[in-house]
mmCIF file of C-alpha atoms and ligand atoms in Angstrom:
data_model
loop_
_atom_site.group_PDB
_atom_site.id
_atom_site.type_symbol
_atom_site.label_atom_id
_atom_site.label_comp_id
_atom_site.label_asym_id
_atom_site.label_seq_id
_atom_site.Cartn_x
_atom_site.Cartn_y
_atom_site.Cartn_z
ATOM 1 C CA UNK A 1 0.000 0.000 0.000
ATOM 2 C CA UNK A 2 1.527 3.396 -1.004
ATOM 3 C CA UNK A 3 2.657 5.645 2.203
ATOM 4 C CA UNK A 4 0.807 8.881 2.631
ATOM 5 C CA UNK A 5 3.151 11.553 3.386
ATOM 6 C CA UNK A 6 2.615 14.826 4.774
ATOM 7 C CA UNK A 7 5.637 17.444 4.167
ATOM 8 C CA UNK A 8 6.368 20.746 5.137
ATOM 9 C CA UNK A 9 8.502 23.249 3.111
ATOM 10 C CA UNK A 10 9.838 25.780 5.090
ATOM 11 C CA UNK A 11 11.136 27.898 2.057
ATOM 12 C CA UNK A 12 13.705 30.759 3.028
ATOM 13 C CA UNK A 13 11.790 31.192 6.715
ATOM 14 C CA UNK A 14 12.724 30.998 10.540
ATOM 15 C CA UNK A 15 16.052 31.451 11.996
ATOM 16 C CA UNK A 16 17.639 29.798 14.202
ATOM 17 C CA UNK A 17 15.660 30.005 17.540
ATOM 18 C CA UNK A 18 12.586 30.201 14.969
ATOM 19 C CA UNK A 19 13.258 26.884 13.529
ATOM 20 C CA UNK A 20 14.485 25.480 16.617
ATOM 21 C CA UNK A 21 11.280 26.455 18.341
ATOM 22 C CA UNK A 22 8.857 24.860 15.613
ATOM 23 C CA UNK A 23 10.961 21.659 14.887
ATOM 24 C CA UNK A 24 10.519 21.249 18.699
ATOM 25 C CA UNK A 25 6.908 22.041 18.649
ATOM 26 C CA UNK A 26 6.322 19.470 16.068
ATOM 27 C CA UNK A 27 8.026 16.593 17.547
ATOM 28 C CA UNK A 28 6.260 17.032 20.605
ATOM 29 C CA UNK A 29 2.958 16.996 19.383
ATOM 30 C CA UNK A 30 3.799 14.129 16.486
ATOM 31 C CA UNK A 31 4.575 11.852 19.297
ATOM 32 C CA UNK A 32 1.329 11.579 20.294
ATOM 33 C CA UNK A 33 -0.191 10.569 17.033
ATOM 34 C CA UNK A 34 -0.771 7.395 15.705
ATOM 35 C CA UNK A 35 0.771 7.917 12.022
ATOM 36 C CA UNK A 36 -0.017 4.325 10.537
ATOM 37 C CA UNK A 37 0.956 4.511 7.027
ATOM 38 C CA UNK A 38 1.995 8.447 7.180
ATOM 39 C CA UNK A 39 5.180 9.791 6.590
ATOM 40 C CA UNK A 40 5.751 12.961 8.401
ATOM 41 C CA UNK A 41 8.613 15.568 6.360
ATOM 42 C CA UNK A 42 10.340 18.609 7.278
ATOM 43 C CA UNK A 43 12.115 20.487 5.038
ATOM 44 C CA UNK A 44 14.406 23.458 6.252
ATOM 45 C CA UNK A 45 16.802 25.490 5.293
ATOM 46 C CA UNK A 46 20.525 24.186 4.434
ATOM 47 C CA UNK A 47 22.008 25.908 7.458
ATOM 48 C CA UNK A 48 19.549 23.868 9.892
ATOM 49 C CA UNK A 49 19.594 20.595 8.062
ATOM 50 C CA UNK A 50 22.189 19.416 10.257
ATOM 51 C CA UNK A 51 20.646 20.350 13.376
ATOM 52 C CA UNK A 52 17.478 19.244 12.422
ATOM 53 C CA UNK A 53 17.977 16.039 11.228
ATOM 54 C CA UNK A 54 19.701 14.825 14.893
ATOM 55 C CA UNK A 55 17.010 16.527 16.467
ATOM 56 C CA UNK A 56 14.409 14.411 15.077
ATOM 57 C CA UNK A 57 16.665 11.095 14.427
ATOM 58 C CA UNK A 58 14.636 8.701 17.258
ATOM 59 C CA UNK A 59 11.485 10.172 15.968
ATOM 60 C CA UNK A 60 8.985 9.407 12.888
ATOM 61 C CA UNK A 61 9.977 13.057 10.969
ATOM 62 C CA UNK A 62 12.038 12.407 8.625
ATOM 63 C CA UNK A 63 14.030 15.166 6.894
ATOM 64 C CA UNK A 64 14.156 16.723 3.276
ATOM 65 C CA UNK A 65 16.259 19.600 1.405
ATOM 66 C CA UNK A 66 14.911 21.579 -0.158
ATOM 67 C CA UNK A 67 17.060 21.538 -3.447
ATOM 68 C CA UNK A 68 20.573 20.507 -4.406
ATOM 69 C CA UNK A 69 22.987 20.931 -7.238
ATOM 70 C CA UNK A 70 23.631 18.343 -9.688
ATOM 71 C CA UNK A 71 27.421 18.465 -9.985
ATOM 72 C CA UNK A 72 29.328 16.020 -7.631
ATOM 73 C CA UNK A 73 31.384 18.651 -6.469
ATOM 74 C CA UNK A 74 33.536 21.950 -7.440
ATOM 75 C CA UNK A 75 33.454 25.237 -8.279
ATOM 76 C CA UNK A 76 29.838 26.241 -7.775
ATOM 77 C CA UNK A 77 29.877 28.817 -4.847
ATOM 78 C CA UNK A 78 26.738 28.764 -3.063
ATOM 79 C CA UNK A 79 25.803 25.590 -3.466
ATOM 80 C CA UNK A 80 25.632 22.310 -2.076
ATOM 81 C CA UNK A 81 25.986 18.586 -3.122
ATOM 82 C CA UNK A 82 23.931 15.124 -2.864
ATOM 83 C CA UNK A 83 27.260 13.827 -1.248
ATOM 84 C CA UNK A 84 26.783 16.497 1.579
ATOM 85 C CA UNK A 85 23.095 16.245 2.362
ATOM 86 C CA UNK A 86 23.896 12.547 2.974
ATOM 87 C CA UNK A 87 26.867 13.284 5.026
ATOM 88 C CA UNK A 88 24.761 14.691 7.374
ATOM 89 C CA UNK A 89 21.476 11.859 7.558
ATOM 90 C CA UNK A 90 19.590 13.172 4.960
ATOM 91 C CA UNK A 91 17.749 10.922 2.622
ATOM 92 C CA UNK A 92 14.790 13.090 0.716
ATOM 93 C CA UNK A 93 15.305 16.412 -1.867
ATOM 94 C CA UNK A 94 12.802 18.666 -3.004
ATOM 95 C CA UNK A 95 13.249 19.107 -6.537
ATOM 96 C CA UNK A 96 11.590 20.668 -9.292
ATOM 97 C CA UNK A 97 9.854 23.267 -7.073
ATOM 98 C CA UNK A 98 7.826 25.923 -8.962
ATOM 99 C CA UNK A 99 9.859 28.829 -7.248
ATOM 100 C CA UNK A 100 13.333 27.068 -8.514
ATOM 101 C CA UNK A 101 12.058 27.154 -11.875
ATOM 102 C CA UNK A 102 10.753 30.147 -12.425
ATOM 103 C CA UNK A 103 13.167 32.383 -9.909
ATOM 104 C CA UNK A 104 16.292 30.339 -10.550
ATOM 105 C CA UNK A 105 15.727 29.482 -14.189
ATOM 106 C CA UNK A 106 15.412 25.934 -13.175
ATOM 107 C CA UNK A 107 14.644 23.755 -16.899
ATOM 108 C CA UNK A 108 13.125 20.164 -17.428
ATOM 109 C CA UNK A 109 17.063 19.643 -18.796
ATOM 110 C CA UNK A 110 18.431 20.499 -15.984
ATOM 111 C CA UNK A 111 15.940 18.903 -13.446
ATOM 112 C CA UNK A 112 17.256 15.383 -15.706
ATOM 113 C CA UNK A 113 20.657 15.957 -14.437
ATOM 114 C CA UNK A 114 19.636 16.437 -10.944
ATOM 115 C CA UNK A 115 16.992 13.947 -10.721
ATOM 116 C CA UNK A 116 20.182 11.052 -11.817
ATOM 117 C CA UNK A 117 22.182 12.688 -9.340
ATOM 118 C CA UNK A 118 20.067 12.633 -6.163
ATOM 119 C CA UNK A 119 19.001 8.637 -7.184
ATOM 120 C CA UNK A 120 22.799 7.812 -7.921
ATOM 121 C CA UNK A 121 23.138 9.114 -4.219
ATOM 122 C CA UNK A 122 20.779 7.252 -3.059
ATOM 123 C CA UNK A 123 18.472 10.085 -1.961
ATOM 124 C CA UNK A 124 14.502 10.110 -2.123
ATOM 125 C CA UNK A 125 12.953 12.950 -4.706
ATOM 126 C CA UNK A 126 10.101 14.796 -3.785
ATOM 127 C CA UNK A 127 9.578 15.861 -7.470
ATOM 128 C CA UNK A 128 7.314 18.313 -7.959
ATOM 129 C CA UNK A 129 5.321 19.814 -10.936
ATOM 130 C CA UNK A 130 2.676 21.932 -11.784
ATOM 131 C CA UNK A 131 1.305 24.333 -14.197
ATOM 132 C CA UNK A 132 0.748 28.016 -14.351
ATOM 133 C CA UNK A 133 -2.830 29.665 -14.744
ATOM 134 C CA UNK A 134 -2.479 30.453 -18.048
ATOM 135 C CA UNK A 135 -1.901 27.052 -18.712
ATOM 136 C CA UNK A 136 -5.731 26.341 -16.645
ATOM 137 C CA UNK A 137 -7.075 28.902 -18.057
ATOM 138 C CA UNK A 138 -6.330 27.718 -21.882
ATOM 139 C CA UNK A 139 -6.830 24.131 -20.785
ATOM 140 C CA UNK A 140 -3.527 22.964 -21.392
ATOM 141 C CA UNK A 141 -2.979 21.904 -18.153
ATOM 142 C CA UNK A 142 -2.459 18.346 -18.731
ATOM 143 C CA UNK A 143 0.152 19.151 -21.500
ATOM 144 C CA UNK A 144 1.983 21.073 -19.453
ATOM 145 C CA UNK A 145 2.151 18.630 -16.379
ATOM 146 C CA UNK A 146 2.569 15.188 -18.521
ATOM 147 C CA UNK A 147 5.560 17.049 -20.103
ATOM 148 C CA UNK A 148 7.131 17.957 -16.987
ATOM 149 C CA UNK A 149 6.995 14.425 -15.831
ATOM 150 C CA UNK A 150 7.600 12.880 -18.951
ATOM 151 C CA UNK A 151 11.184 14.595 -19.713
ATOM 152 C CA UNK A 152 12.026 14.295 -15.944
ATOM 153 C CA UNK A 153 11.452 11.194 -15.269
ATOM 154 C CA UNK A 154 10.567 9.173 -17.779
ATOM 155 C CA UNK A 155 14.210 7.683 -18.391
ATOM 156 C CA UNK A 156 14.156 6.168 -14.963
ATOM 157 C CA UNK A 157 13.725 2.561 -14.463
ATOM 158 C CA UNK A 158 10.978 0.760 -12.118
ATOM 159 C CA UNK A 159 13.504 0.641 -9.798
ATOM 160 C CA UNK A 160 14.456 4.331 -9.759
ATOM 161 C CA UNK A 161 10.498 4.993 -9.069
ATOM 162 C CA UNK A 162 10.709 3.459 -5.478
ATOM 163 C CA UNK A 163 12.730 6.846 -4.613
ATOM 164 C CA UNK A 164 10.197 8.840 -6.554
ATOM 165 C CA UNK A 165 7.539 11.186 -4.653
ATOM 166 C CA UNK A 166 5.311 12.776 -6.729
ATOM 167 C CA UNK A 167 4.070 16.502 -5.812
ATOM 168 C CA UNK A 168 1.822 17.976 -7.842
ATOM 169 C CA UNK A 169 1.643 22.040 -7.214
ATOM 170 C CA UNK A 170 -0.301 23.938 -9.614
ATOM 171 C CA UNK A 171 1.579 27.581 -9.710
ATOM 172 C CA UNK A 172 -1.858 29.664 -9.460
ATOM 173 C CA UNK A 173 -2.452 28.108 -5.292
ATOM 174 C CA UNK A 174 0.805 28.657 -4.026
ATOM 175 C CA UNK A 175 0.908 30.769 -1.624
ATOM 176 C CA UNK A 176 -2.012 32.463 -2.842
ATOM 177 C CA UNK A 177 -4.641 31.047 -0.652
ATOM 178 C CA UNK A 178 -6.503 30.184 -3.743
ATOM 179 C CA UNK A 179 -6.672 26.101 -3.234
ATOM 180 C CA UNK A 180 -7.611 24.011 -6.518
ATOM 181 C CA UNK A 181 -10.664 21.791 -5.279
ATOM 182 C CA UNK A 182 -10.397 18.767 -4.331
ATOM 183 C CA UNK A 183 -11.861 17.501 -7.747
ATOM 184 C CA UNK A 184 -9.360 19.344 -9.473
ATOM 185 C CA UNK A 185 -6.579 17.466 -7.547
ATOM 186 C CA UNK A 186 -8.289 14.200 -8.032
ATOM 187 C CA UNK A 187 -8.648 14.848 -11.656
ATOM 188 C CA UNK A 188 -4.897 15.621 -12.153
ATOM 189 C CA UNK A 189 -3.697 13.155 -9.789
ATOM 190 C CA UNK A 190 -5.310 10.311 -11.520
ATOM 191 C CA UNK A 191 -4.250 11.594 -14.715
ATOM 192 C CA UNK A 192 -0.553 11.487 -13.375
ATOM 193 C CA UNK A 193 -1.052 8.049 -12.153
ATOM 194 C CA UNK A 194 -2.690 7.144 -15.819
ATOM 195 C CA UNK A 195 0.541 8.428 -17.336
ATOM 196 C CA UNK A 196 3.049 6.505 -15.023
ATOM 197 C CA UNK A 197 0.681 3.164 -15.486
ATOM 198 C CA UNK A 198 1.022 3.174 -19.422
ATOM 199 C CA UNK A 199 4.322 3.717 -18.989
ATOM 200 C CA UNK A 200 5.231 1.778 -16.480
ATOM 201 C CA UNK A 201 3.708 -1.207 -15.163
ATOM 202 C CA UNK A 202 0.826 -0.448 -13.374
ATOM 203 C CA UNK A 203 2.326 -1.614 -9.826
ATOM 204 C CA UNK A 204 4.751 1.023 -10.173
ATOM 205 C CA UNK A 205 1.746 3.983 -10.729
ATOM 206 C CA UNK A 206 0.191 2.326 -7.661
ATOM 207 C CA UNK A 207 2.887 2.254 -5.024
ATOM 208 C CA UNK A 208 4.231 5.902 -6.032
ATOM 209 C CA UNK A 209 2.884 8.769 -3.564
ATOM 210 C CA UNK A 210 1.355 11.920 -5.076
ATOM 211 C CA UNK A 211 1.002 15.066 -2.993
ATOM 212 C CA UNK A 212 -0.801 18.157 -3.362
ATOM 213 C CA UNK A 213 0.624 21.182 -2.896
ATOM 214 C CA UNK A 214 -0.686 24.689 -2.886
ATOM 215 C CA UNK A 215 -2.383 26.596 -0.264
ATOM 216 C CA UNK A 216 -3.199 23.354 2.299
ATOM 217 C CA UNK A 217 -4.114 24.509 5.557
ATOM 218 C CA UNK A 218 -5.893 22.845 8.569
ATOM 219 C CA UNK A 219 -9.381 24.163 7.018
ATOM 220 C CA UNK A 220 -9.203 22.287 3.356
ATOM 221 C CA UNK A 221 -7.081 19.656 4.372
ATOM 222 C CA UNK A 222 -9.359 16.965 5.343
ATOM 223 C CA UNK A 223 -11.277 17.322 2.060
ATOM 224 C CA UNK A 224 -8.455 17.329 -0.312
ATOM 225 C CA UNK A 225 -7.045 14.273 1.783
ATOM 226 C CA UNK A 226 -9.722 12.454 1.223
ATOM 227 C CA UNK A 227 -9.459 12.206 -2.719
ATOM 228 C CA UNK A 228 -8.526 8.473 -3.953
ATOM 229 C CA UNK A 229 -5.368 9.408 -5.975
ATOM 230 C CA UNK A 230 -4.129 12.393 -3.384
ATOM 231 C CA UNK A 231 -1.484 10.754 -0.815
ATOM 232 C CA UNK A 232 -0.966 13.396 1.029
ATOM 233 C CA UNK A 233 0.561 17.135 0.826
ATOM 234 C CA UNK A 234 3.350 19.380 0.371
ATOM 235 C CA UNK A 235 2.666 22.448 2.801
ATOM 236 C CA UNK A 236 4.209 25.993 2.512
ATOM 237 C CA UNK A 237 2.667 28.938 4.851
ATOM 238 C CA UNK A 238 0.849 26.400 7.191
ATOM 239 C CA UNK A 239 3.952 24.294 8.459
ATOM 240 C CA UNK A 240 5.245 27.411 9.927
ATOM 241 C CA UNK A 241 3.351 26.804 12.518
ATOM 242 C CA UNK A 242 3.282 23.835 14.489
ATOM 243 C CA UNK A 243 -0.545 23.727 15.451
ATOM 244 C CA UNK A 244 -1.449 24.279 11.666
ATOM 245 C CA UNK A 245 0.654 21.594 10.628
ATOM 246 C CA UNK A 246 -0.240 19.133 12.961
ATOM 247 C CA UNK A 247 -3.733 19.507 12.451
ATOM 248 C CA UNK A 248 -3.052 18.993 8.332
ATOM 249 C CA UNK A 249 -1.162 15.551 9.638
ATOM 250 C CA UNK A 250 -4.596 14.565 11.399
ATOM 251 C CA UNK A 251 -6.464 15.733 8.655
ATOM 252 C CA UNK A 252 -4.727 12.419 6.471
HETATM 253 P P1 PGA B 301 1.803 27.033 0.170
HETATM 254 O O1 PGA B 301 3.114 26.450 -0.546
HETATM 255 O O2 PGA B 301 1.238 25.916 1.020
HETATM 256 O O3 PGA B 301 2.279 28.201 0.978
HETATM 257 O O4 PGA B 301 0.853 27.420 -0.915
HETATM 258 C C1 PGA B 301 3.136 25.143 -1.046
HETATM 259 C C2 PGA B 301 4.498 24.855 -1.646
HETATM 260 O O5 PGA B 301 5.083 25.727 -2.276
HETATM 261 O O6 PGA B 301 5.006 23.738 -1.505
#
């Protein structure tokens, strides 16, 4: 049965005592819970990863980056390696976020190269994808997100796919309090898992996660949740605080 997974993207918030405060704040209150079959995922900045991911190593939060580079290693000042997020206990990237491509020029090309080099390092993807609302409002929506997918990933093996979350975040909800509805996610969710089934066996399409992402707070949560094909969600504003994300981890 595939995992349900509820994430939390911190983005560029929270310094230290900040983060410290809420990483705390969750762990507490995640102890309590019975998760089942959820996965529960931070995802703060570089500079806390370290921190973070000892802070929560005897508990069920796991830890994600939020992006990485794809070269091995060299001269790329700012930026930081596969090698080194493992180096420090982490096992799940972020990639393909909306912001990364359009405020850092991120391309399908270039998502390739790092989508080989987080699996060659033996790290989990939380891929996402997603399209703008000119794409909605032209109905080209599907295009948009089956060619995401399909130049990203579709060179991967079934194998590769067991390290594959998908995270689909159409560009118009996030962070814009406008939420698609929770037939909208269905209807793009299944369509994702259509595409992965005729292209891969249909096991494969079964067993992989697919998130929602945009604009998921404790009020819509429950209802987007409980959509067939949604496995969870990918949460921006509301995991900044604790009491809003918790109550989106009950919600699933
Ligand atoms: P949001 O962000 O929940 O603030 O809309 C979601 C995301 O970017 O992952």
């Amino acid at each position: 049965m595939r995992k349900k997974i509820v994430a939390g993207n911190w983005k560029m918030n929270n310094a230290k005592v900040e983060s410290k405060t809420l990483v705390k704040d969750i762990k507490e209150s995640v102890k309590g819970l019975e998760l089942k079959n959820t996965r529960v995922v931070i995802a703060p900045t570089f500079v806390f990863l370290q921190r973070t991911a000892k802070k929560v190593k005897k508990s069920a939060i796991e830890v994600a980056a939020q992006n990485m580079h794809q070269a091995e290693s060299g001269a790329f000042t700012g930026e930081i390696s596969a090698g080194m997020l493992k180096s420090i206990g982490v096992n799940l990237v972020i990639l393909g976020h909306s912001e990364r491509r359009e405020y850092f020029g991120e391309t399908d090309e270039l998502l390739v190269q790092k989508v080989d080099t987080a699996l060659k390092h033996e790290l989990e993807i939380i891929f996402c994808f997603g399209e703008v609302l000119e794409d909605r409002k032209s109905n080209n929506h599907f295009n948009i997100v089956e060619n995401q997918i399909k130049k990203a990933l579709f060179h991967l093996n079934s194998e590769d796919w067991k390290h594959i979350v998908l995270a689909y975040e159409p560009v118009w909800a996030i962070g814009t309090g406008e939420t698609a509805t929770p037939e909208q996610a269905q209807e793009m969710h299944a369509f994702v898992r259509e595409l992965v089934a005729e292209r891969y066996l249909s096991d494969v399409a079964e067993e992989v996660s697919i998130l929602y992402g945009g604009s998921v707070k404790p009020a819509n949560a429950q209802e987007i949740f409980s959509k067939e094909d949604v496995d969870g969600g990918l949460i921006g504003g509301a995991a900044l605080k604790a009491e809003d994300f918790v109550q989106i981890i009950k919600a699933i």
